[in-house]
Amino acid sequence: MFPLPKEDKMVSPYFVFYLIHAMQIGVGILGFERVIVQSAGYSSWIAILTSGASIIGLIWVSYRILNKGNNDIVAIHADIMGKWIGGFFSFLFSLYFFAFALVVLRSYVEVLQVWVFPEVSEWIFVLIIIFLSYSYVTGGFRVVTGVSYLGILYGLPLLLVKFYPLQYADYGNLLPILNASPAQLFKASKEMTLNFLGFETLFMFYPFIKDGPKSEKWAYFGVLFSIFIYLLTAFVTFVYFNQEQLKGTIWATLTLWKIVDLIIVERFEYIGISVWFFTILPNICIGLWCASRGLNRLFPVTQRNALRIFCLLLFFISILLTDRQQIDVLQKAVSQMGLYTIYFYLPCLLVLQYIIMKVKKG
Amino acid sequence: MGFFKSKLKRFNRDNKQKKNENSEHELRIDELLHRCKESTDFVSYRYSESSPFYIHYYQTIVEINILHQYVLPYINENKSNTLFDLQQAIPIDNTEIIDNVHEIRDKLLTGCIVIEVKGSLQEALVISAVSLEKRPVSMPEVEYSVVGPKEAFVESIDANINLVRKRLPIPDLIVEEVKIGSLTKTRVAVLYIKGVTDEENVNTILQRLNDIQFDQIVDSSFINQIISDNHKSPFPQLIDTERPDRVASVLSEGKITILVDGSPHALTGPTTLVEFFSAFEDYYLSWHIASIFRLVRLFAVFFSVLSTSLYVAVLTYHYEMIPENLLNPLIASRSGIPFPPILEAIILELTIELLREAGARLPTKIGQTIGIVGGIVIGTAAVQAGLTSNVLLIIVALAALASFTTPVYQMGNTIRLIRFPFLITAQLWGLLGVTFCFSYILSHLLKMSSLGRPYLAPVYPLRLADLRDSLFRLPFFMQTKRPLQVRSPVRTRFQPKKHEKSKIDIED
């Protein structure tokens, strides 16, 4: 009922590293520092570690489910809960991936409007980015993997410019090291987890990995690398800004790009935001690919048509969201959805799968 | 024995030609001769009143000395009246008695002398006496190299195969020939080394060649365009080269070469994007230098594609990006210019294209003049007239120069073409536009393949082993494996000798 993909459509296990990492680094990293600092002050770097650790645990859970089901989430749902209930949950997953792409796209366009082109209306950028994503997703999963891999390669040089703010660093900002209550840290961890969302796409592309179980370690490496990037970013931001100043800075990382002073470039943030597009693009592409693939598995519709439907939806919903408040509401809603999915739904699914497999065998 | 062999050959060939025969069946030999006689260069006569033999040939494609020295005297001496006896008597190999009129016609048209005996309607003796005009092997002009062999392919396919075969004197070098083109009947040869090349690749190429439905194949570039994986792409998908040394090396890597009669360019594939930026001279230089040259070329590509569009983007939208000390010279050079940057850039880019096109069409000697006129007179005059800025002139000229560093001509053209979309998007959305355009081209490249193999390899899919000879070239002793890209059944090229690095003291 749910056939596995052909061998020539698959990618090597180590690409899971890039896929997971690409999904976790998105728009959030441009301004996550303020959010966690509001909860736990400058001790919130611990929250990055704790929430990262919890994600590693959840990836372990995911691989247990996937290795046993040996297919994507749609097939696993159908196995466990039957055609209708399972299909309903799979449909929700599909919508969730779509919402993920929507949030990333809309937030990036917002950054563009605020920082680069205040006078250009958003639908132009939305349209172009959707067009580009469409041209990638129609290439299939291998092309989507390619863009996440190349996107990370292009994005990496941006880490080098973190050196510039360090010249004005005040390392005393970090002291005292532990200056937050467990409750505060928990709240910060919860907020930090939102940035790590996106690894759930694993549930959709797992069958496309050659020798899926082998890719598990690469998934861990991907998360570890994300944790490293977030820690580095937080560290540079914390030593540059003082706490009060940071609380008033929405896009701390973007602001830090202003400090960069190259011989031939005065204002680096324009280059930074342009290059950042290659980090955003994989998020939208993987999101759209997963959503359209889910729809294709559930309904008698080709993946191309499913993709077209989602692209249209993406366009109209994006231009309906006009102000900051609406984008914020959407962001919050999607993150809540993601949070409950990974922390409650996934462990439940593991248990349920275990029980039902036992019963079926018996 | 030889007779039987030729009979067997004939049988095979008959089978092949059955299709043709069905379409125009029952061609009689006298009808054929009648048709041929419409051309004035067709010669047809009876040797003498007493002789039973009729001789037919096209005098323009036959080496007349062969007829005079080795055929006519024996017809004179031979008292027998059969073609078989004549065939025995004539001291030339490769003669055949053929009873298939279509085959006789093909032979006649490819430079054979046909001898017919009186009374026989279907049989004829065919003697090969081809005389083909060809120029001698000359210097490579498109892919010139300072060191290394100075031979280049010519228009004759036999001479070209000769140039390759003398470099690879092994029986495993297989030449498979097909005839393509309903009018031109062009000989197309597929060369590969058996056991080293992936059979699937060979079959793909042969399949695609056999599927070609076209009336004329005049040059190898026709084949290149027809059998390419992605017809909508401006990127060439097979490398064309005029260097036999490059072909020999590529063949031993496990790739396939296509040679076309009448074309001094060979096609090789499957290939990757980075291979288009490797000149064969890289292998003749030491690996450090070759690697640096390759990186320079790669930089040149990016510079050529992006520099003008970045200029337009920065000056149109992001002038805050210009650092203070650069501001002065820029303002000084742009202050009097009446056009916006985009117009200025397009005018200059088009001028350069104009000069290039004029230089390519004109004979070499006048071409040099064009270079001087374009470079010095027009450039200086444009700046002095205040139509363009000095800075942009420098950028555009450098970008044009950079685009010529690409060793494969077809790729150089593509690079010059794709900077125009970049210019337009830069005008529309600044740096972001450049990014958008770049990512669109990236999506195109990611989807592309050459003979079904990924085009962006070894970068994506990442093949670390292949990186040894792509963006840079590591020394030969590290190139022990064939590239993964070609899927060769024998990956090892040679067994590296263990370098005995025993600890020798300074003065030992």
mmCIF file with all atom_site columns, N, CA and C in Angstrom, chain A residues 14-15 108 112 116-117 124 128 131-132 135-136 138-139 142-143 145-147 149-150 263-267 270-271 274 277-278, chain B residues 317-318 320-326 428-432 435-440 442-443 446-447 454 456 458-463:
data_model
loop_
_atom_site.group_PDB
_atom_site.id
_atom_site.type_symbol
_atom_site.label_atom_id
_atom_site.label_alt_id
_atom_site.label_comp_id
_atom_site.label_asym_id
_atom_site.label_entity_id
_atom_site.label_seq_id
_atom_site.pdbx_PDB_ins_code
_atom_site.Cartn_x
_atom_site.Cartn_y
_atom_site.Cartn_z
_atom_site.occupancy
_atom_site.B_iso_or_equiv
_atom_site.pdbx_formal_charge
_atom_site.auth_seq_id
_atom_site.auth_comp_id
_atom_site.auth_asym_id
_atom_site.auth_atom_id
_atom_site.pdbx_PDB_model_num
ATOM 1   N N  . TYR A 1 14  ? 24.892 9.656  5.216   1.00 0.00 ? 14  TYR A N  1
ATOM 2   C CA . TYR A 1 14  ? 25.507 10.815 5.878   1.00 0.00 ? 14  TYR A CA 1
ATOM 3   C C  . TYR A 1 14  ? 24.819 12.135 5.539   1.00 0.00 ? 14  TYR A C  1
ATOM 4   N N  . PHE A 1 15  ? 23.968 12.125 4.507   1.00 0.00 ? 15  PHE A N  1
ATOM 5   C CA . PHE A 1 15  ? 23.256 13.358 4.185   1.00 0.00 ? 15  PHE A CA 1
ATOM 6   C C  . PHE A 1 15  ? 22.237 13.727 5.254   1.00 0.00 ? 15  PHE A C  1
ATOM 7   N N  . TYR A 1 108 ? 11.355 35.246 7.099   1.00 0.00 ? 108 TYR A N  1
ATOM 8   C CA . TYR A 1 108 ? 12.481 35.740 6.311   1.00 0.00 ? 108 TYR A CA 1
ATOM 9   C C  . TYR A 1 108 ? 12.074 36.956 5.494   1.00 0.00 ? 108 TYR A C  1
ATOM 10  N N  . LEU A 1 112 ? 13.607 40.708 5.386   1.00 0.00 ? 112 LEU A N  1
ATOM 11  C CA . LEU A 1 112 ? 13.941 41.441 4.160   1.00 0.00 ? 112 LEU A CA 1
ATOM 12  C C  . LEU A 1 112 ? 13.306 42.815 4.166   1.00 0.00 ? 112 LEU A C  1
ATOM 13  N N  . VAL A 1 116 ? 16.254 45.354 4.410   1.00 0.00 ? 116 VAL A N  1
ATOM 14  C CA . VAL A 1 116 ? 16.815 45.652 3.089   1.00 0.00 ? 116 VAL A CA 1
ATOM 15  C C  . VAL A 1 116 ? 15.888 46.500 2.233   1.00 0.00 ? 116 VAL A C  1
ATOM 16  N N  . PHE A 1 117 ? 14.661 46.022 2.041   1.00 0.00 ? 117 PHE A N  1
ATOM 17  C CA . PHE A 1 117 ? 13.771 46.721 1.120   1.00 0.00 ? 117 PHE A CA 1
ATOM 18  C C  . PHE A 1 117 ? 12.471 47.100 1.818   1.00 0.00 ? 117 PHE A C  1
ATOM 19  N N  . ILE A 1 124 ? 6.000  40.194 -3.647  1.00 0.00 ? 124 ILE A N  1
ATOM 20  C CA . ILE A 1 124 ? 7.009  39.945 -4.682  1.00 0.00 ? 124 ILE A CA 1
ATOM 21  C C  . ILE A 1 124 ? 8.028  38.932 -4.194  1.00 0.00 ? 124 ILE A C  1
ATOM 22  N N  . ILE A 1 128 ? 8.736  35.080 -5.473  1.00 0.00 ? 128 ILE A N  1
ATOM 23  C CA . ILE A 1 128 ? 10.029 34.608 -5.999  1.00 0.00 ? 128 ILE A CA 1
ATOM 24  C C  . ILE A 1 128 ? 10.522 33.404 -5.213  1.00 0.00 ? 128 ILE A C  1
ATOM 25  N N  . PHE A 1 131 ? 8.600  30.371 -6.028  1.00 0.00 ? 131 PHE A N  1
ATOM 26  C CA . PHE A 1 131 ? 8.993  29.886 -7.354  1.00 0.00 ? 131 PHE A CA 1
ATOM 27  C C  . PHE A 1 131 ? 10.303 29.108 -7.281  1.00 0.00 ? 131 PHE A C  1
ATOM 28  N N  . LEU A 1 132 ? 11.282 29.664 -6.547  1.00 0.00 ? 132 LEU A N  1
ATOM 29  C CA . LEU A 1 132 ? 12.569 28.982 -6.433  1.00 0.00 ? 132 LEU A CA 1
ATOM 30  C C  . LEU A 1 132 ? 12.412 27.646 -5.714  1.00 0.00 ? 132 LEU A C  1
ATOM 31  N N  . SER A 1 135 ? 10.976 25.079 -7.923  1.00 0.00 ? 135 SER A N  1
ATOM 32  C CA . SER A 1 135 ? 11.902 24.506 -8.903  1.00 0.00 ? 135 SER A CA 1
ATOM 33  C C  . SER A 1 135 ? 12.858 23.521 -8.240  1.00 0.00 ? 135 SER A C  1
ATOM 34  N N  . TYR A 1 136 ? 13.128 23.694 -6.966  1.00 0.00 ? 136 TYR A N  1
ATOM 35  C CA . TYR A 1 136 ? 13.968 22.706 -6.288  1.00 0.00 ? 136 TYR A CA 1
ATOM 36  C C  . TYR A 1 136 ? 13.180 21.433 -5.994  1.00 0.00 ? 136 TYR A C  1
ATOM 37  N N  . THR A 1 138 ? 10.564 20.158 -7.323  1.00 0.00 ? 138 THR A N  1
ATOM 38  C CA . THR A 1 138 ? 10.218 19.312 -8.471  1.00 0.00 ? 138 THR A CA 1
ATOM 39  C C  . THR A 1 138 ? 11.398 18.450 -8.891  1.00 0.00 ? 138 THR A C  1
ATOM 40  N N  . GLY A 1 139 ? 12.600 18.800 -8.474  1.00 0.00 ? 139 GLY A N  1
ATOM 41  C CA . GLY A 1 139 ? 13.758 17.966 -8.796  1.00 0.00 ? 139 GLY A CA 1
ATOM 42  C C  . GLY A 1 139 ? 13.806 16.695 -7.981  1.00 0.00 ? 139 GLY A C  1
ATOM 43  N N  . ARG A 1 142 ? 16.514 14.139 -4.024  1.00 0.00 ? 142 ARG A N  1
ATOM 44  C CA . ARG A 1 142 ? 17.969 14.277 -4.172  1.00 0.00 ? 142 ARG A CA 1
ATOM 45  C C  . ARG A 1 142 ? 18.350 15.737 -4.351  1.00 0.00 ? 142 ARG A C  1
ATOM 46  N N  . VAL A 1 143 ? 17.551 16.469 -5.099  1.00 0.00 ? 143 VAL A N  1
ATOM 47  C CA . VAL A 1 143 ? 17.841 17.891 -5.300  1.00 0.00 ? 143 VAL A CA 1
ATOM 48  C C  . VAL A 1 143 ? 17.614 18.666 -4.002  1.00 0.00 ? 143 VAL A C  1
ATOM 49  N N  . THR A 1 145 ? 17.958 17.467 -1.018  1.00 0.00 ? 145 THR A N  1
ATOM 50  C CA . THR A 1 145 ? 19.130 17.176 -0.194  1.00 0.00 ? 145 THR A CA 1
ATOM 51  C C  . THR A 1 145 ? 20.315 18.007 -0.656  1.00 0.00 ? 145 THR A C  1
ATOM 52  N N  . GLY A 1 146 ? 20.450 18.127 -1.972  1.00 0.00 ? 146 GLY A N  1
ATOM 53  C CA . GLY A 1 146 ? 21.546 18.912 -2.513  1.00 0.00 ? 146 GLY A CA 1
ATOM 54  C C  . GLY A 1 146 ? 21.511 20.346 -2.047  1.00 0.00 ? 146 GLY A C  1
ATOM 55  N N  . VAL A 1 147 ? 20.326 20.932 -2.015  1.00 0.00 ? 147 VAL A N  1
ATOM 56  C CA . VAL A 1 147 ? 20.273 22.338 -1.619  1.00 0.00 ? 147 VAL A CA 1
ATOM 57  C C  . VAL A 1 147 ? 20.516 22.479 -0.122  1.00 0.00 ? 147 VAL A C  1
ATOM 58  N N  . TYR A 1 149 ? 22.555 20.616 1.596   1.00 0.00 ? 149 TYR A N  1
ATOM 59  C CA . TYR A 1 149 ? 24.001 20.432 1.733   1.00 0.00 ? 149 TYR A CA 1
ATOM 60  C C  . TYR A 1 149 ? 24.748 21.685 1.267   1.00 0.00 ? 149 TYR A C  1
ATOM 61  N N  . LEU A 1 150 ? 24.402 22.164 0.073   1.00 0.00 ? 150 LEU A N  1
ATOM 62  C CA . LEU A 1 150 ? 25.100 23.339 -0.449  1.00 0.00 ? 150 LEU A CA 1
ATOM 63  C C  . LEU A 1 150 ? 24.755 24.579 0.365   1.00 0.00 ? 150 LEU A C  1
ATOM 64  N N  . ILE A 1 263 ? 37.549 45.592 4.514   1.00 0.00 ? 263 ILE A N  1
ATOM 65  C CA . ILE A 1 263 ? 38.189 46.692 3.779   1.00 0.00 ? 263 ILE A CA 1
ATOM 66  C C  . ILE A 1 263 ? 37.318 47.145 2.611   1.00 0.00 ? 263 ILE A C  1
ATOM 67  N N  . ILE A 1 264 ? 36.671 46.171 1.944   1.00 0.00 ? 264 ILE A N  1
ATOM 68  C CA . ILE A 1 264 ? 35.940 46.554 0.744   1.00 0.00 ? 264 ILE A CA 1
ATOM 69  C C  . ILE A 1 264 ? 34.431 46.643 0.969   1.00 0.00 ? 264 ILE A C  1
ATOM 70  N N  . VAL A 1 265 ? 33.960 46.268 2.155   1.00 0.00 ? 265 VAL A N  1
ATOM 71  C CA . VAL A 1 265 ? 32.518 46.323 2.402   1.00 0.00 ? 265 VAL A CA 1
ATOM 72  C C  . VAL A 1 265 ? 32.260 47.077 3.699   1.00 0.00 ? 265 VAL A C  1
ATOM 73  N N  . GLU A 1 266 ? 31.395 48.060 3.609   1.00 0.00 ? 266 GLU A N  1
ATOM 74  C CA . GLU A 1 266 ? 31.119 48.864 4.796   1.00 0.00 ? 266 GLU A CA 1
ATOM 75  C C  . GLU A 1 266 ? 29.996 48.245 5.623   1.00 0.00 ? 266 GLU A C  1
ATOM 76  N N  . ARG A 1 267 ? 28.863 47.986 4.991   1.00 0.00 ? 267 ARG A N  1
ATOM 77  C CA . ARG A 1 267 ? 27.719 47.439 5.725   1.00 0.00 ? 267 ARG A CA 1
ATOM 78  C C  . ARG A 1 267 ? 27.553 45.990 5.340   1.00 0.00 ? 267 ARG A C  1
ATOM 79  N N  . TYR A 1 270 ? 23.901 43.494 4.462   1.00 0.00 ? 270 TYR A N  1
ATOM 80  C CA . TYR A 1 270 ? 23.250 43.224 3.174   1.00 0.00 ? 270 TYR A CA 1
ATOM 81  C C  . TYR A 1 270 ? 23.754 41.916 2.579   1.00 0.00 ? 270 TYR A C  1
ATOM 82  N N  . ILE A 1 271 ? 25.061 41.733 2.656   1.00 0.00 ? 271 ILE A N  1
ATOM 83  C CA . ILE A 1 271 ? 25.626 40.474 2.162   1.00 0.00 ? 271 ILE A CA 1
ATOM 84  C C  . ILE A 1 271 ? 25.140 39.322 3.036   1.00 0.00 ? 271 ILE A C  1
ATOM 85  N N  . SER A 1 274 ? 21.619 38.322 2.287   1.00 0.00 ? 274 SER A N  1
ATOM 86  C CA . SER A 1 274 ? 21.528 37.647 0.994   1.00 0.00 ? 274 SER A CA 1
ATOM 87  C C  . SER A 1 274 ? 22.044 36.218 1.080   1.00 0.00 ? 274 SER A C  1
ATOM 88  N N  . PHE A 1 277 ? 19.895 33.606 2.683   1.00 0.00 ? 277 PHE A N  1
ATOM 89  C CA . PHE A 1 277 ? 18.846 33.001 1.876   1.00 0.00 ? 277 PHE A CA 1
ATOM 90  C C  . PHE A 1 277 ? 19.130 31.522 1.627   1.00 0.00 ? 277 PHE A C  1
ATOM 91  N N  . PHE A 1 278 ? 20.427 31.181 1.484   1.00 0.00 ? 278 PHE A N  1
ATOM 92  C CA . PHE A 1 278 ? 20.759 29.788 1.222   1.00 0.00 ? 278 PHE A CA 1
ATOM 93  C C  . PHE A 1 278 ? 20.561 28.907 2.447   1.00 0.00 ? 278 PHE A C  1
ATOM 94  N N  . TYR B 2 317 ? 21.176 49.995 -5.208  1.00 0.00 ? 317 TYR B N  1
ATOM 95  C CA . TYR B 2 317 ? 20.420 49.874 -3.956  1.00 0.00 ? 317 TYR B CA 1
ATOM 96  C C  . TYR B 2 317 ? 21.249 50.042 -2.692  1.00 0.00 ? 317 TYR B C  1
ATOM 97  N N  . HIS B 2 318 ? 22.436 49.440 -2.679  1.00 0.00 ? 318 HIS B N  1
ATOM 98  C CA . HIS B 2 318 ? 23.142 49.337 -1.400  1.00 0.00 ? 318 HIS B CA 1
ATOM 99  C C  . HIS B 2 318 ? 24.378 50.218 -1.363  1.00 0.00 ? 318 HIS B C  1
ATOM 100 N N  . GLU B 2 320 ? 25.234 52.164 0.721   1.00 0.00 ? 320 GLU B N  1
ATOM 101 C CA . GLU B 2 320 ? 25.812 52.241 2.075   1.00 0.00 ? 320 GLU B CA 1
ATOM 102 C C  . GLU B 2 320 ? 26.963 51.263 2.240   1.00 0.00 ? 320 GLU B C  1
ATOM 103 N N  . MET B 2 321 ? 26.981 50.247 1.365   1.00 0.00 ? 321 MET B N  1
ATOM 104 C CA . MET B 2 321 ? 28.009 49.227 1.508   1.00 0.00 ? 321 MET B CA 1
ATOM 105 C C  . MET B 2 321 ? 29.390 49.706 1.078   1.00 0.00 ? 321 MET B C  1
ATOM 106 N N  . ILE B 2 322 ? 29.439 50.760 0.287   1.00 0.00 ? 322 ILE B N  1
ATOM 107 C CA . ILE B 2 322 ? 30.738 51.210 -0.230  1.00 0.00 ? 322 ILE B CA 1
ATOM 108 C C  . ILE B 2 322 ? 31.530 51.859 0.897   1.00 0.00 ? 322 ILE B C  1
ATOM 109 N N  . PRO B 2 323 ? 32.731 51.377 1.144   1.00 0.00 ? 323 PRO B N  1
ATOM 110 C CA . PRO B 2 323 ? 33.516 51.966 2.239   1.00 0.00 ? 323 PRO B CA 1
ATOM 111 C C  . PRO B 2 323 ? 33.970 53.382 1.891   1.00 0.00 ? 323 PRO B C  1
ATOM 112 N N  . GLU B 2 324 ? 34.275 54.128 2.932   1.00 0.00 ? 324 GLU B N  1
ATOM 113 C CA . GLU B 2 324 ? 34.520 55.551 2.786   1.00 0.00 ? 324 GLU B CA 1
ATOM 114 C C  . GLU B 2 324 ? 35.635 55.880 1.787   1.00 0.00 ? 324 GLU B C  1
ATOM 115 N N  . ASN B 2 325 ? 36.743 55.128 1.911   1.00 0.00 ? 325 ASN B N  1
ATOM 116 C CA . ASN B 2 325 ? 37.883 55.480 1.068   1.00 0.00 ? 325 ASN B CA 1
ATOM 117 C C  . ASN B 2 325 ? 37.687 55.099 -0.395  1.00 0.00 ? 325 ASN B C  1
ATOM 118 N N  . LEU B 2 326 ? 36.693 54.217 -0.640  1.00 0.00 ? 326 LEU B N  1
ATOM 119 C CA . LEU B 2 326 ? 36.421 53.859 -2.034  1.00 0.00 ? 326 LEU B CA 1
ATOM 120 C C  . LEU B 2 326 ? 35.413 54.816 -2.641  1.00 0.00 ? 326 LEU B C  1
ATOM 121 N N  . LEU B 2 428 ? 16.704 44.598 -10.419 1.00 0.00 ? 428 LEU B N  1
ATOM 122 C CA . LEU B 2 428 ? 15.380 44.542 -9.807  1.00 0.00 ? 428 LEU B CA 1
ATOM 123 C C  . LEU B 2 428 ? 15.443 44.480 -8.291  1.00 0.00 ? 428 LEU B C  1
ATOM 124 N N  . TRP B 2 429 ? 16.261 43.585 -7.735  1.00 0.00 ? 429 TRP B N  1
ATOM 125 C CA . TRP B 2 429 ? 16.242 43.387 -6.288  1.00 0.00 ? 429 TRP B CA 1
ATOM 126 C C  . TRP B 2 429 ? 17.624 43.418 -5.651  1.00 0.00 ? 429 TRP B C  1
ATOM 127 N N  . GLY B 2 430 ? 18.558 44.084 -6.268  1.00 0.00 ? 430 GLY B N  1
ATOM 128 C CA . GLY B 2 430 ? 19.867 44.261 -5.645  1.00 0.00 ? 430 GLY B CA 1
ATOM 129 C C  . GLY B 2 430 ? 20.585 42.957 -5.371  1.00 0.00 ? 430 GLY B C  1
ATOM 130 N N  . LEU B 2 431 ? 21.276 42.929 -4.240  1.00 0.00 ? 431 LEU B N  1
ATOM 131 C CA . LEU B 2 431 ? 22.034 41.734 -3.876  1.00 0.00 ? 431 LEU B CA 1
ATOM 132 C C  . LEU B 2 431 ? 21.138 40.514 -3.761  1.00 0.00 ? 431 LEU B C  1
ATOM 133 N N  . LEU B 2 432 ? 19.920 40.748 -3.260  1.00 0.00 ? 432 LEU B N  1
ATOM 134 C CA . LEU B 2 432 ? 18.985 39.626 -3.134  1.00 0.00 ? 432 LEU B CA 1
ATOM 135 C C  . LEU B 2 432 ? 18.666 39.046 -4.498  1.00 0.00 ? 432 LEU B C  1
ATOM 136 N N  . THR B 2 435 ? 21.286 36.780 -5.462  1.00 0.00 ? 435 THR B N  1
ATOM 137 C CA . THR B 2 435 ? 21.132 35.512 -4.745  1.00 0.00 ? 435 THR B CA 1
ATOM 138 C C  . THR B 2 435 ? 20.024 34.668 -5.355  1.00 0.00 ? 435 THR B C  1
ATOM 139 N N  . PHE B 2 436 ? 18.900 35.309 -5.653  1.00 0.00 ? 436 PHE B N  1
ATOM 140 C CA . PHE B 2 436 ? 17.790 34.564 -6.255  1.00 0.00 ? 436 PHE B CA 1
ATOM 141 C C  . PHE B 2 436 ? 18.236 33.916 -7.564  1.00 0.00 ? 436 PHE B C  1
ATOM 142 N N  . CYS B 2 437 ? 18.886 34.695 -8.400  1.00 0.00 ? 437 CYS B N  1
ATOM 143 C CA . CYS B 2 437 ? 19.308 34.181 -9.700  1.00 0.00 ? 437 CYS B CA 1
ATOM 144 C C  . CYS B 2 437 ? 20.295 33.038 -9.518  1.00 0.00 ? 437 CYS B C  1
ATOM 145 N N  . PHE B 2 438 ? 21.211 33.229 -8.581  1.00 0.00 ? 438 PHE B N  1
ATOM 146 C CA . PHE B 2 438 ? 22.201 32.194 -8.324  1.00 0.00 ? 438 PHE B CA 1
ATOM 147 C C  . PHE B 2 438 ? 21.524 30.911 -7.869  1.00 0.00 ? 438 PHE B C  1
ATOM 148 N N  . SER B 2 439 ? 20.543 31.056 -6.988  1.00 0.00 ? 439 SER B N  1
ATOM 149 C CA . SER B 2 439 ? 19.915 29.834 -6.478  1.00 0.00 ? 439 SER B CA 1
ATOM 150 C C  . SER B 2 439 ? 19.062 29.186 -7.557  1.00 0.00 ? 439 SER B C  1
ATOM 151 N N  . TYR B 2 440 ? 18.548 29.983 -8.478  1.00 0.00 ? 440 TYR B N  1
ATOM 152 C CA . TYR B 2 440 ? 17.808 29.352 -9.566  1.00 0.00 ? 440 TYR B CA 1
ATOM 153 C C  . TYR B 2 440 ? 18.745 28.536 -10.453 1.00 0.00 ? 440 TYR B C  1
ATOM 154 N N  . LEU B 2 442 ? 21.487 27.275 -9.539  1.00 0.00 ? 442 LEU B N  1
ATOM 155 C CA . LEU B 2 442 ? 21.895 26.121 -8.736  1.00 0.00 ? 442 LEU B CA 1
ATOM 156 C C  . LEU B 2 442 ? 20.854 25.010 -8.822  1.00 0.00 ? 442 LEU B C  1
ATOM 157 N N  . SER B 2 443 ? 19.581 25.384 -8.772  1.00 0.00 ? 443 SER B N  1
ATOM 158 C CA . SER B 2 443 ? 18.544 24.344 -8.844  1.00 0.00 ? 443 SER B CA 1
ATOM 159 C C  . SER B 2 443 ? 18.607 23.663 -10.203 1.00 0.00 ? 443 SER B C  1
ATOM 160 N N  . LEU B 2 446 ? 21.614 21.346 -10.142 1.00 0.00 ? 446 LEU B N  1
ATOM 161 C CA . LEU B 2 446 ? 21.394 20.167 -9.300  1.00 0.00 ? 446 LEU B CA 1
ATOM 162 C C  . LEU B 2 446 ? 20.558 19.124 -10.025 1.00 0.00 ? 446 LEU B C  1
ATOM 163 N N  . LYS B 2 447 ? 19.661 19.597 -10.889 1.00 0.00 ? 447 LYS B N  1
ATOM 164 C CA . LYS B 2 447 ? 18.789 18.650 -11.577 1.00 0.00 ? 447 LYS B CA 1
ATOM 165 C C  . LYS B 2 447 ? 19.465 18.034 -12.789 1.00 0.00 ? 447 LYS B C  1
ATOM 166 N N  . PRO B 2 454 ? 25.197 12.442 -12.281 1.00 0.00 ? 454 PRO B N  1
ATOM 167 C CA . PRO B 2 454 ? 25.013 13.801 -11.762 1.00 0.00 ? 454 PRO B CA 1
ATOM 168 C C  . PRO B 2 454 ? 26.078 14.784 -12.257 1.00 0.00 ? 454 PRO B C  1
ATOM 169 N N  . LEU B 2 456 ? 26.835 17.868 -11.025 1.00 0.00 ? 456 LEU B N  1
ATOM 170 C CA . LEU B 2 456 ? 27.569 18.671 -10.044 1.00 0.00 ? 456 LEU B CA 1
ATOM 171 C C  . LEU B 2 456 ? 28.583 17.857 -9.251  1.00 0.00 ? 456 LEU B C  1
ATOM 172 N N  . PRO B 2 458 ? 31.995 16.133 -8.310  1.00 0.00 ? 458 PRO B N  1
ATOM 173 C CA . PRO B 2 458 ? 31.999 15.476 -7.013  1.00 0.00 ? 458 PRO B CA 1
ATOM 174 C C  . PRO B 2 458 ? 31.596 16.388 -5.853  1.00 0.00 ? 458 PRO B C  1
ATOM 175 N N  . VAL B 2 459 ? 31.055 17.555 -6.134  1.00 0.00 ? 459 VAL B N  1
ATOM 176 C CA . VAL B 2 459 ? 30.656 18.429 -5.023  1.00 0.00 ? 459 VAL B CA 1
ATOM 177 C C  . VAL B 2 459 ? 29.343 17.930 -4.431  1.00 0.00 ? 459 VAL B C  1
ATOM 178 N N  . TYR B 2 460 ? 28.355 17.711 -5.294  1.00 0.00 ? 460 TYR B N  1
ATOM 179 C CA . TYR B 2 460 ? 27.140 17.040 -4.842  1.00 0.00 ? 460 TYR B CA 1
ATOM 180 C C  . TYR B 2 460 ? 26.690 16.068 -5.898  1.00 0.00 ? 460 TYR B C  1
ATOM 181 N N  . PRO B 2 461 ? 26.525 14.796 -5.666  1.00 0.00 ? 461 PRO B N  1
ATOM 182 C CA . PRO B 2 461 ? 26.802 14.130 -4.394  1.00 0.00 ? 461 PRO B CA 1
ATOM 183 C C  . PRO B 2 461 ? 28.298 14.166 -4.062  1.00 0.00 ? 461 PRO B C  1
ATOM 184 N N  . LEU B 2 462 ? 28.595 14.371 -2.813  1.00 0.00 ? 462 LEU B N  1
ATOM 185 C CA . LEU B 2 462 ? 29.975 14.552 -2.383  1.00 0.00 ? 462 LEU B CA 1
ATOM 186 C C  . LEU B 2 462 ? 30.768 13.261 -2.581  1.00 0.00 ? 462 LEU B C  1
ATOM 187 N N  . ARG B 2 463 ? 31.800 13.339 -3.407  1.00 0.00 ? 463 ARG B N  1
ATOM 188 C CA . ARG B 2 463 ? 32.674 12.179 -3.586  1.00 0.00 ? 463 ARG B CA 1
ATOM 189 C C  . ARG B 2 463 ? 34.078 12.635 -3.301  1.00 0.00 ? 463 ARG B C  1
#
